[in-house]
mmCIF file of C-alpha atoms in Angstrom:
data_model
loop_
_atom_site.group_PDB
_atom_site.id
_atom_site.type_symbol
_atom_site.label_atom_id
_atom_site.label_comp_id
_atom_site.label_asym_id
_atom_site.label_seq_id
_atom_site.Cartn_x
_atom_site.Cartn_y
_atom_site.Cartn_z
ATOM 1 C CA UNK A 16 115.082 231.547 31.791
ATOM 2 C CA UNK A 17 115.910 235.202 32.506
ATOM 3 C CA UNK A 18 114.336 236.813 35.390
ATOM 4 C CA UNK A 19 113.190 240.428 35.850
ATOM 5 C CA UNK A 20 111.028 242.398 38.085
ATOM 6 C CA UNK A 21 107.818 244.540 37.514
ATOM 7 C CA UNK A 22 107.767 247.362 40.154
ATOM 8 C CA UNK A 23 104.134 248.115 39.604
ATOM 9 C CA UNK A 24 104.262 248.674 42.821
ATOM 10 C CA UNK A 25 101.805 246.887 44.907
ATOM 11 C CA UNK A 26 102.552 248.862 48.132
ATOM 12 C CA UNK A 27 100.050 249.665 50.746
ATOM 13 C CA UNK A 28 98.189 252.871 50.283
ATOM 14 C CA UNK A 29 99.250 254.226 53.570
ATOM 15 C CA UNK A 30 102.911 254.186 52.555
ATOM 16 C CA UNK A 31 104.228 257.772 51.857
ATOM 17 C CA UNK A 32 105.604 258.670 48.511
ATOM 18 C CA UNK A 33 109.060 258.715 49.871
ATOM 19 C CA UNK A 34 108.643 255.257 51.212
ATOM 20 C CA UNK A 35 107.430 254.012 47.773
ATOM 21 C CA UNK A 36 110.295 255.734 46.122
ATOM 22 C CA UNK A 37 112.978 254.451 48.459
ATOM 23 C CA UNK A 38 111.488 250.793 48.239
ATOM 24 C CA UNK A 39 111.541 250.930 44.323
ATOM 25 C CA UNK A 40 115.115 252.230 44.313
ATOM 26 C CA UNK A 41 116.266 249.496 46.930
ATOM 27 C CA UNK A 42 114.676 246.829 44.846
ATOM 28 C CA UNK A 43 116.331 248.039 41.674
ATOM 29 C CA UNK A 44 119.829 248.174 43.123
ATOM 30 C CA UNK A 45 119.294 244.745 44.779
ATOM 31 C CA UNK A 46 118.048 243.127 41.458
ATOM 32 C CA UNK A 47 120.956 244.415 39.654
ATOM 33 C CA UNK A 48 123.389 243.139 42.288
ATOM 34 C CA UNK A 49 121.921 239.471 42.323
ATOM 35 C CA UNK A 50 121.610 239.176 38.493
ATOM 36 C CA UNK A 51 118.170 240.233 37.391
ATOM 37 C CA UNK A 52 118.028 241.116 33.683
ATOM 38 C CA UNK A 53 115.321 243.629 33.630
ATOM 39 C CA UNK A 54 113.479 246.098 35.854
ATOM 40 C CA UNK A 55 110.216 247.572 34.682
ATOM 41 C CA UNK A 56 108.357 250.362 36.605
ATOM 42 C CA UNK A 57 104.556 250.975 36.374
ATOM 43 C CA UNK A 58 102.965 254.432 35.780
ATOM 44 C CA UNK A 59 99.625 255.432 37.308
ATOM 45 C CA UNK A 60 98.371 258.817 38.430
ATOM 46 C CA UNK A 61 95.586 257.879 40.673
ATOM 47 C CA UNK A 62 95.590 254.262 41.897
ATOM 48 C CA UNK A 63 96.268 253.888 45.627
ATOM 49 C CA UNK A 64 98.045 250.625 45.374
ATOM 50 C CA UNK A 65 100.193 251.559 42.398
ATOM 51 C CA UNK A 66 101.789 254.709 43.561
ATOM 52 C CA UNK A 67 104.348 255.573 41.074
ATOM 53 C CA UNK A 68 103.199 258.438 38.681
ATOM 54 C CA UNK A 69 106.633 258.992 37.253
ATOM 55 C CA UNK A 70 108.623 255.739 36.470
ATOM 56 C CA UNK A 71 111.415 257.802 34.814
ATOM 57 C CA UNK A 72 112.293 259.380 38.226
ATOM 58 C CA UNK A 73 112.910 255.850 39.719
ATOM 59 C CA UNK A 74 114.934 254.774 36.599
ATOM 60 C CA UNK A 75 117.033 257.928 36.778
ATOM 61 C CA UNK A 76 117.803 257.444 40.442
ATOM 62 C CA UNK A 77 118.840 253.858 39.839
ATOM 63 C CA UNK A 78 120.847 254.486 36.626
ATOM 64 C CA UNK A 79 124.046 255.530 38.378
ATOM 65 C CA UNK A 80 123.662 252.944 41.257
ATOM 66 C CA UNK A 81 123.433 249.823 38.909
ATOM 67 C CA UNK A 82 125.712 248.327 36.222
ATOM 68 C CA UNK A 83 124.007 245.619 34.237
ATOM 69 C CA UNK A 84 120.188 245.540 34.603
ATOM 70 C CA UNK A 85 117.990 247.044 31.888
ATOM 71 C CA UNK A 86 115.256 249.459 32.812
ATOM 72 C CA UNK A 87 111.935 250.618 31.335
ATOM 73 C CA UNK A 88 108.555 251.946 32.164
ATOM 74 C CA UNK A 89 105.724 249.434 31.874
ATOM 75 C CA UNK A 90 104.261 251.329 30.596
ATOM 76 C CA UNK A 91 104.131 254.973 29.849
ATOM 77 C CA UNK A 92 100.453 255.698 29.121
ATOM 78 C CA UNK A 93 100.812 257.467 25.769
ATOM 79 C CA UNK A 94 97.393 259.181 25.624
ATOM 80 C CA UNK A 95 98.410 261.118 28.707
ATOM 81 C CA UNK A 96 101.777 262.602 27.426
ATOM 82 C CA UNK A 97 102.592 264.919 24.642
ATOM 83 C CA UNK A 98 104.561 262.490 22.554
ATOM 84 C CA UNK A 99 107.333 264.922 21.419
ATOM 85 C CA UNK A 100 107.966 265.728 25.012
ATOM 86 C CA UNK A 101 108.099 262.052 26.067
ATOM 87 C CA UNK A 102 110.493 261.207 22.985
ATOM 88 C CA UNK A 103 113.023 263.696 24.107
ATOM 89 C CA UNK A 104 112.770 262.549 27.746
ATOM 90 C CA UNK A 105 113.034 258.781 26.996
ATOM 91 C CA UNK A 106 115.857 259.322 24.480
ATOM 92 C CA UNK A 107 117.841 261.261 27.213
ATOM 93 C CA UNK A 108 117.309 258.432 29.588
ATOM 94 C CA UNK A 109 118.385 255.911 27.013
ATOM 95 C CA UNK A 110 121.609 258.034 26.577
ATOM 96 C CA UNK A 111 122.088 258.218 30.402
ATOM 97 C CA UNK A 112 121.690 254.274 30.657
ATOM 98 C CA UNK A 113 123.948 253.895 27.580
ATOM 99 C CA UNK A 114 121.772 251.174 26.039
ATOM 100 C CA UNK A 115 120.173 249.835 29.366
ATOM 101 C CA UNK A 116 116.827 251.366 28.507
ATOM 102 C CA UNK A 117 113.622 250.026 27.001
ATOM 103 C CA UNK A 118 110.319 251.709 26.661
ATOM 104 C CA UNK A 119 107.028 250.004 27.498
ATOM 105 C CA UNK A 120 103.911 251.845 26.071
ATOM 106 C CA UNK A 121 100.299 251.338 26.748
ATOM 107 C CA UNK A 122 96.856 252.900 26.158
ATOM 108 C CA UNK A 123 95.824 253.271 29.811
ATOM 109 C CA UNK A 124 93.082 250.940 31.247
ATOM 110 C CA UNK A 125 91.883 252.712 34.407
ATOM 111 C CA UNK A 126 89.158 255.519 33.877
ATOM 112 C CA UNK A 127 90.480 257.506 36.908
ATOM 113 C CA UNK A 128 93.767 257.992 35.292
ATOM 114 C CA UNK A 129 92.084 259.163 32.095
ATOM 115 C CA UNK A 130 89.663 261.502 34.027
ATOM 116 C CA UNK A 131 92.784 263.100 35.609
ATOM 117 C CA UNK A 132 93.709 264.315 32.107
ATOM 118 C CA UNK A 133 90.072 265.346 31.240
ATOM 119 C CA UNK A 134 89.440 262.280 29.152
ATOM 120 C CA UNK A 135 85.918 260.910 29.922
ATOM 121 C CA UNK A 136 85.576 258.687 26.797
ATOM 122 C CA UNK A 137 88.603 256.202 26.549
ATOM 123 C CA UNK A 138 87.344 254.782 23.236
ATOM 124 C CA UNK A 139 90.037 256.925 21.408
ATOM 125 C CA UNK A 140 92.981 255.902 23.600
ATOM 126 C CA UNK A 141 94.150 253.248 21.262
ATOM 127 C CA UNK A 142 94.151 255.652 18.351
ATOM 128 C CA UNK A 143 95.889 258.252 20.426
ATOM 129 C CA UNK A 144 98.665 255.659 21.297
ATOM 130 C CA UNK A 145 99.219 254.944 17.575
ATOM 131 C CA UNK A 146 99.532 258.608 16.661
ATOM 132 C CA UNK A 147 101.823 259.104 19.693
ATOM 133 C CA UNK A 148 104.322 256.260 18.636
ATOM 134 C CA UNK A 149 104.410 257.702 15.050
ATOM 135 C CA UNK A 150 105.380 261.090 16.473
ATOM 136 C CA UNK A 151 107.982 259.717 18.798
ATOM 137 C CA UNK A 152 109.559 257.726 16.181
ATOM 138 C CA UNK A 153 109.806 260.773 13.941
ATOM 139 C CA UNK A 154 111.461 262.855 16.722
ATOM 140 C CA UNK A 155 113.919 260.146 17.500
ATOM 141 C CA UNK A 156 115.295 260.424 13.889
ATOM 142 C CA UNK A 157 116.100 264.122 14.669
ATOM 143 C CA UNK A 158 115.326 265.075 11.083
ATOM 144 C CA UNK A 159 113.096 268.210 10.138
ATOM 145 C CA UNK A 160 109.489 267.401 9.975
ATOM 146 C CA UNK A 161 106.015 269.008 10.682
ATOM 147 C CA UNK A 162 103.120 266.976 11.858
ATOM 148 C CA UNK A 163 99.534 267.953 12.304
ATOM 149 C CA UNK A 164 97.573 265.064 13.759
ATOM 150 C CA UNK A 165 94.146 264.277 15.077
ATOM 151 C CA UNK A 166 95.321 264.575 18.724
ATOM 152 C CA UNK A 167 98.702 266.340 18.682
ATOM 153 C CA UNK A 168 100.865 268.685 16.643
ATOM 154 C CA UNK A 169 104.737 268.133 16.588
ATOM 155 C CA UNK A 170 107.786 268.826 14.552
ATOM 156 C CA UNK A 171 111.431 269.056 14.398
ATOM 157 C CA UNK A 172 113.096 272.300 13.346
ATOM 158 C CA UNK A 173 115.708 272.882 10.795
ATOM 159 C CA UNK A 174 119.156 273.026 12.175
ATOM 160 C CA UNK A 175 120.566 276.359 12.152
ATOM 161 C CA UNK A 176 124.448 276.315 11.687
ATOM 162 C CA UNK A 177 124.917 279.335 13.702
ATOM 163 C CA UNK A 178 122.955 277.959 16.523
ATOM 164 C CA UNK A 179 123.100 274.256 16.278
ATOM 165 C CA UNK A 180 120.518 271.929 17.966
ATOM 166 C CA UNK A 181 121.457 269.450 20.586
ATOM 167 C CA UNK A 182 121.535 265.866 19.456
ATOM 168 C CA UNK A 183 118.318 264.307 20.861
ATOM 169 C CA UNK A 184 118.601 260.932 19.187
ATOM 170 C CA UNK A 185 118.340 257.979 21.593
ATOM 171 C CA UNK A 186 121.424 255.744 22.273
ATOM 172 C CA UNK A 187 122.049 253.652 19.132
ATOM 173 C CA UNK A 188 119.451 255.807 17.267
ATOM 174 C CA UNK A 189 116.510 253.760 18.427
ATOM 175 C CA UNK A 190 114.633 252.502 21.577
ATOM 176 C CA UNK A 191 113.611 248.937 21.966
ATOM 177 C CA UNK A 192 109.764 249.129 22.790
ATOM 178 C CA UNK A 193 107.370 246.919 24.576
ATOM 179 C CA UNK A 194 103.636 246.531 24.918
ATOM 180 C CA UNK A 195 101.567 244.713 27.510
ATOM 181 C CA UNK A 196 98.392 242.588 26.857
ATOM 182 C CA UNK A 197 95.488 242.461 29.335
ATOM 183 C CA UNK A 198 92.870 240.624 27.104
ATOM 184 C CA UNK A 199 92.785 237.567 24.982
ATOM 185 C CA UNK A 200 92.941 237.854 21.978
ATOM 186 C CA UNK A 201 95.003 240.967 22.654
ATOM 187 C CA UNK A 202 95.202 243.794 20.076
ATOM 188 C CA UNK A 203 98.206 245.211 21.962
ATOM 189 C CA UNK A 204 100.185 241.951 21.697
ATOM 190 C CA UNK A 205 99.153 241.796 17.875
ATOM 191 C CA UNK A 206 100.554 245.283 17.502
ATOM 192 C CA UNK A 207 103.748 244.284 19.161
ATOM 193 C CA UNK A 208 104.245 241.489 16.809
ATOM 194 C CA UNK A 209 103.390 243.494 13.858
ATOM 195 C CA UNK A 210 106.041 246.081 14.783
ATOM 196 C CA UNK A 211 108.618 243.775 16.400
ATOM 197 C CA UNK A 212 108.003 245.134 19.835
ATOM 198 C CA UNK A 213 108.662 243.120 23.104
ATOM 199 C CA UNK A 214 105.408 241.341 24.135
ATOM 200 C CA UNK A 215 104.620 241.341 27.943
ATOM 201 C CA UNK A 216 101.750 239.376 29.292
ATOM 202 C CA UNK A 217 100.192 239.399 32.721
ATOM 203 C CA UNK A 218 99.482 235.905 33.849
ATOM 204 C CA UNK A 219 95.774 235.226 33.831
ATOM 205 C CA UNK A 220 95.871 231.514 33.149
ATOM 206 C CA UNK A 221 97.494 229.227 30.606
ATOM 207 C CA UNK A 222 94.866 229.615 27.883
ATOM 208 C CA UNK A 223 95.286 233.369 28.161
ATOM 209 C CA UNK A 224 98.954 232.932 27.665
ATOM 210 C CA UNK A 225 98.820 230.575 24.782
ATOM 211 C CA UNK A 226 96.572 233.141 23.059
ATOM 212 C CA UNK A 227 99.164 235.751 23.354
ATOM 213 C CA UNK A 228 101.956 233.516 22.122
ATOM 214 C CA UNK A 229 99.857 232.597 19.101
ATOM 215 C CA UNK A 230 98.698 236.128 18.291
ATOM 216 C CA UNK A 231 102.457 237.404 18.522
ATOM 217 C CA UNK A 232 103.613 234.555 16.354
ATOM 218 C CA UNK A 233 100.959 235.199 13.652
ATOM 219 C CA UNK A 234 101.546 239.023 13.451
ATOM 220 C CA UNK A 235 105.311 238.479 13.404
ATOM 221 C CA UNK A 236 105.029 236.075 10.654
ATOM 222 C CA UNK A 237 102.641 238.305 8.601
ATOM 223 C CA UNK A 238 105.336 241.077 9.011
ATOM 224 C CA UNK A 239 108.050 238.786 7.687
ATOM 225 C CA UNK A 240 109.802 238.454 10.949
ATOM 226 C CA UNK A 241 111.084 235.337 12.644
ATOM 227 C CA UNK A 242 109.380 234.717 15.952
ATOM 228 C CA UNK A 243 110.020 232.660 19.161
ATOM 229 C CA UNK A 244 109.133 232.882 22.761
ATOM 230 C CA UNK A 245 112.420 234.100 23.947
ATOM 231 C CA UNK A 246 111.137 237.616 23.221
ATOM 232 C CA UNK A 247 108.029 237.224 25.556
ATOM 233 C CA UNK A 248 107.871 238.452 29.086
ATOM 234 C CA UNK A 249 105.327 236.903 31.467
ATOM 235 C CA UNK A 250 104.382 238.601 34.761
ATOM 236 C CA UNK A 251 103.553 236.183 37.631
ATOM 237 C CA UNK A 252 104.082 236.042 41.418
ATOM 238 C CA UNK A 253 106.787 233.762 42.521
ATOM 239 C CA UNK A 254 108.129 233.290 46.079
ATOM 240 C CA UNK A 255 111.053 231.039 47.072
ATOM 241 C CA UNK A 256 112.447 230.151 50.392
ATOM 242 C CA UNK A 257 114.534 227.408 52.136
ATOM 243 C CA UNK A 258 111.382 225.266 52.710
ATOM 244 C CA UNK A 259 107.872 224.974 51.285
ATOM 245 C CA UNK A 260 106.439 226.013 54.519
ATOM 246 C CA UNK A 261 108.650 229.072 54.944
ATOM 247 C CA UNK A 262 107.749 230.106 51.312
ATOM 248 C CA UNK A 263 104.005 229.820 52.079
ATOM 249 C CA UNK A 264 104.319 232.103 55.116
ATOM 250 C CA UNK A 265 106.315 234.579 53.017
ATOM 251 C CA UNK A 266 103.579 234.610 50.432
ATOM 252 C CA UNK A 267 100.442 234.438 52.484
ATOM 253 C CA UNK A 268 101.231 236.405 55.620
ATOM 254 C CA UNK A 269 102.775 239.357 53.895
ATOM 255 C CA UNK A 270 102.438 242.135 51.437
ATOM 256 C CA UNK A 271 101.669 239.649 48.603
ATOM 257 C CA UNK A 272 98.810 238.105 50.404
ATOM 258 C CA UNK A 273 97.391 241.511 51.438
ATOM 259 C CA UNK A 274 97.772 243.026 47.853
ATOM 260 C CA UNK A 275 95.701 240.157 46.482
ATOM 261 C CA UNK A 276 93.030 240.311 49.136
ATOM 262 C CA UNK A 277 92.488 244.109 49.117
ATOM 263 C CA UNK A 278 93.409 245.053 45.526
ATOM 264 C CA UNK A 279 94.401 242.458 42.939
ATOM 265 C CA UNK A 280 91.480 240.020 43.347
ATOM 266 C CA UNK A 281 88.848 242.737 43.085
ATOM 267 C CA UNK A 282 90.735 244.218 40.046
ATOM 268 C CA UNK A 283 90.941 240.869 38.328
ATOM 269 C CA UNK A 284 87.262 240.445 38.958
ATOM 270 C CA UNK A 285 86.396 243.845 37.529
ATOM 271 C CA UNK A 286 88.539 243.207 34.311
ATOM 272 C CA UNK A 287 86.861 239.745 34.041
ATOM 273 C CA UNK A 288 90.029 237.744 34.071
ATOM 274 C CA UNK A 289 89.847 236.039 37.562
ATOM 275 C CA UNK A 290 88.155 232.970 36.157
ATOM 276 C CA UNK A 291 91.085 232.343 33.937
ATOM 277 C CA UNK A 292 93.224 231.675 37.019
ATOM 278 C CA UNK A 293 90.874 228.987 38.498
ATOM 279 C CA UNK A 294 92.395 225.393 38.148
ATOM 280 C CA UNK A 295 88.717 224.060 37.983
ATOM 281 C CA UNK A 296 85.767 226.037 36.450
ATOM 282 C CA UNK A 297 83.585 224.704 39.244
ATOM 283 C CA UNK A 298 85.529 226.647 41.945
ATOM 284 C CA UNK A 299 83.554 229.560 43.278
ATOM 285 C CA UNK A 300 85.538 232.853 42.778
ATOM 286 C CA UNK A 301 84.296 233.843 46.354
ATOM 287 C CA UNK A 302 86.426 230.963 47.683
ATOM 288 C CA UNK A 303 89.685 232.228 46.182
ATOM 289 C CA UNK A 304 91.720 233.143 49.046
ATOM 290 C CA UNK A 305 95.464 233.326 49.910
ATOM 291 C CA UNK A 306 95.576 229.626 50.541
ATOM 292 C CA UNK A 307 94.033 228.999 47.130
ATOM 293 C CA UNK A 308 96.276 231.336 45.430
ATOM 294 C CA UNK A 309 99.421 229.882 46.994
ATOM 295 C CA UNK A 310 98.390 226.471 45.835
ATOM 296 C CA UNK A 311 97.040 227.224 42.395
ATOM 297 C CA UNK A 312 98.026 230.611 41.070
ATOM 298 C CA UNK A 313 101.197 231.880 42.756
ATOM 299 C CA UNK A 314 104.325 229.700 42.397
ATOM 300 C CA UNK A 315 105.498 229.244 45.906
ATOM 301 C CA UNK A 316 107.852 226.805 47.522
ATOM 302 C CA UNK A 317 111.490 225.747 48.204
ATOM 303 C CA UNK A 318 114.109 225.869 45.457
ATOM 304 C CA UNK A 319 113.348 222.289 44.304
ATOM 305 C CA UNK A 320 109.531 222.786 44.440
ATOM 306 C CA UNK A 321 109.749 226.004 42.459
ATOM 307 C CA UNK A 322 111.902 224.373 39.820
ATOM 308 C CA UNK A 323 109.309 221.568 39.518
ATOM 309 C CA UNK A 324 106.367 224.019 39.384
ATOM 310 C CA UNK A 325 108.019 226.175 36.709
ATOM 311 C CA UNK A 326 109.188 223.084 34.612
ATOM 312 C CA UNK A 327 105.477 221.725 34.822
ATOM 313 C CA UNK A 328 104.153 225.083 33.790
ATOM 314 C CA UNK A 329 106.391 225.233 30.694
ATOM 315 C CA UNK A 330 105.178 221.883 29.694
ATOM 316 C CA UNK A 331 101.612 222.920 30.021
ATOM 317 C CA UNK A 332 102.363 225.994 27.842
ATOM 318 C CA UNK A 333 103.971 223.775 25.219
ATOM 319 C CA UNK A 334 107.440 225.118 25.814
ATOM 320 C CA UNK A 335 109.250 228.016 27.589
ATOM 321 C CA UNK A 336 109.236 231.660 27.061
ATOM 322 C CA UNK A 337 112.181 234.077 27.548
ATOM 323 C CA UNK A 338 111.908 236.257 30.752
ATOM 324 C CA UNK A 339 109.881 235.733 33.895
ATOM 325 C CA UNK A 340 108.930 239.049 35.420
ATOM 326 C CA UNK A 341 107.890 238.895 39.086
ATOM 327 C CA UNK A 342 105.831 241.552 40.835
ATOM 328 C CA UNK A 343 107.318 243.628 43.690
ATOM 329 C CA UNK A 344 105.140 243.633 46.776
ATOM 330 C CA UNK A 345 105.222 245.462 50.097
ATOM 331 C CA UNK A 346 107.903 243.894 52.139
ATOM 332 C CA UNK A 347 109.262 247.338 53.299
ATOM 333 C CA UNK A 348 109.202 246.539 56.976
ATOM 334 C CA UNK A 349 111.096 243.200 56.645
ATOM 335 C CA UNK A 350 112.738 243.115 53.284
ATOM 336 C CA UNK A 351 115.441 240.373 53.759
ATOM 337 C CA UNK A 352 113.336 237.279 53.468
ATOM 338 C CA UNK A 353 111.883 238.658 50.186
ATOM 339 C CA UNK A 354 115.260 239.747 48.797
ATOM 340 C CA UNK A 355 116.493 236.166 49.644
ATOM 341 C CA UNK A 356 113.618 234.870 47.641
ATOM 342 C CA UNK A 357 114.728 237.030 44.658
ATOM 343 C CA UNK A 358 118.222 235.688 45.156
ATOM 344 C CA UNK A 359 117.154 232.026 45.262
ATOM 345 C CA UNK A 360 115.069 232.507 42.138
ATOM 346 C CA UNK A 361 117.490 234.009 39.817
ATOM 347 C CA UNK A 362 120.538 232.089 41.026
ATOM 348 C CA UNK A 363 119.154 228.626 42.164
ATOM 349 C CA UNK A 364 116.040 228.124 40.137
ATOM 350 C CA UNK A 365 116.178 230.087 36.772
ATOM 351 C CA UNK A 366 119.432 228.452 35.504
ATOM 352 C CA UNK A 367 117.644 225.025 35.610
ATOM 353 C CA UNK A 368 114.717 226.488 33.523
ATOM 354 C CA UNK A 369 115.338 226.425 29.708
ATOM 355 C CA UNK A 370 114.330 228.971 27.092
ATOM 356 C CA UNK A 371 113.617 228.077 23.512
ATOM 357 C CA UNK A 372 111.803 228.792 20.279
ATOM 358 C CA UNK A 373 108.694 226.704 21.016
#
């Protein structure tokens, strides 16, 4: 199994933008150094626990301080960008990273992010995303076109031999794209399968994941593409330490525990996915605290314990998937134990967890 990070980030609202930026950059450099395969950065304009409005700034800062790890926004919220501008910016980043760039895209799920752009009715966001993708892919070809759409106009001018245009094509002439799924069944995961994009699922229970696996497989098959779970990314909280007790302390009495208490649990309740995390339907959601999460939702423990929990989880899912993405939480004041957890996960746990085409 490969391991990556999703730098949403879940950082306490009182942190300054500089602190958030420095933490994201430190995490990127450390992840590259210890062998993480991917580093994704969230984009939100208004959310107080997810304080990165410009993931491309973090990626650009990390580009020249890293060597192997791949980067991508997860995701650029396409209704909130002019697609031709975003196409040129992302293509340039892909050239800077020389192939270590991927592009996550999404419709945007939070009304406050939409309101910031003057959008009060989000029903058209999905249609806006589709039009944006079409425009971006046209721009990346760097061939003359003129497009007048429902939401945007765009084009690519004729190349004047006396004043030639700069080559704005991405590295390798294309960018690998990804889409996240937050519902089951998920139209976004279906669209990813139809178009051969990377599917990324936020963990909300095994049934939720199985639905995503099946949706992706079906749409890939309809499109005549071969599908297996090695393409699938799944986001879940994992904490590893030398002992089970130490790992529980690092999970519960920390930025992870605080983020779930103050932000993530209320968010999961608002989106109607908290019940999917319960190991028993009779559990009262009000009783879901850090102790419960450490036992039933997060994967927490020593190296051997986490190996066993991950293997058991793969068995429950009917087989492995490709890349585990862990969230980054607020360990700014004492980063070493968290960075040691990252190291243990990628170098002591992941090599023992297989991937396959289940």
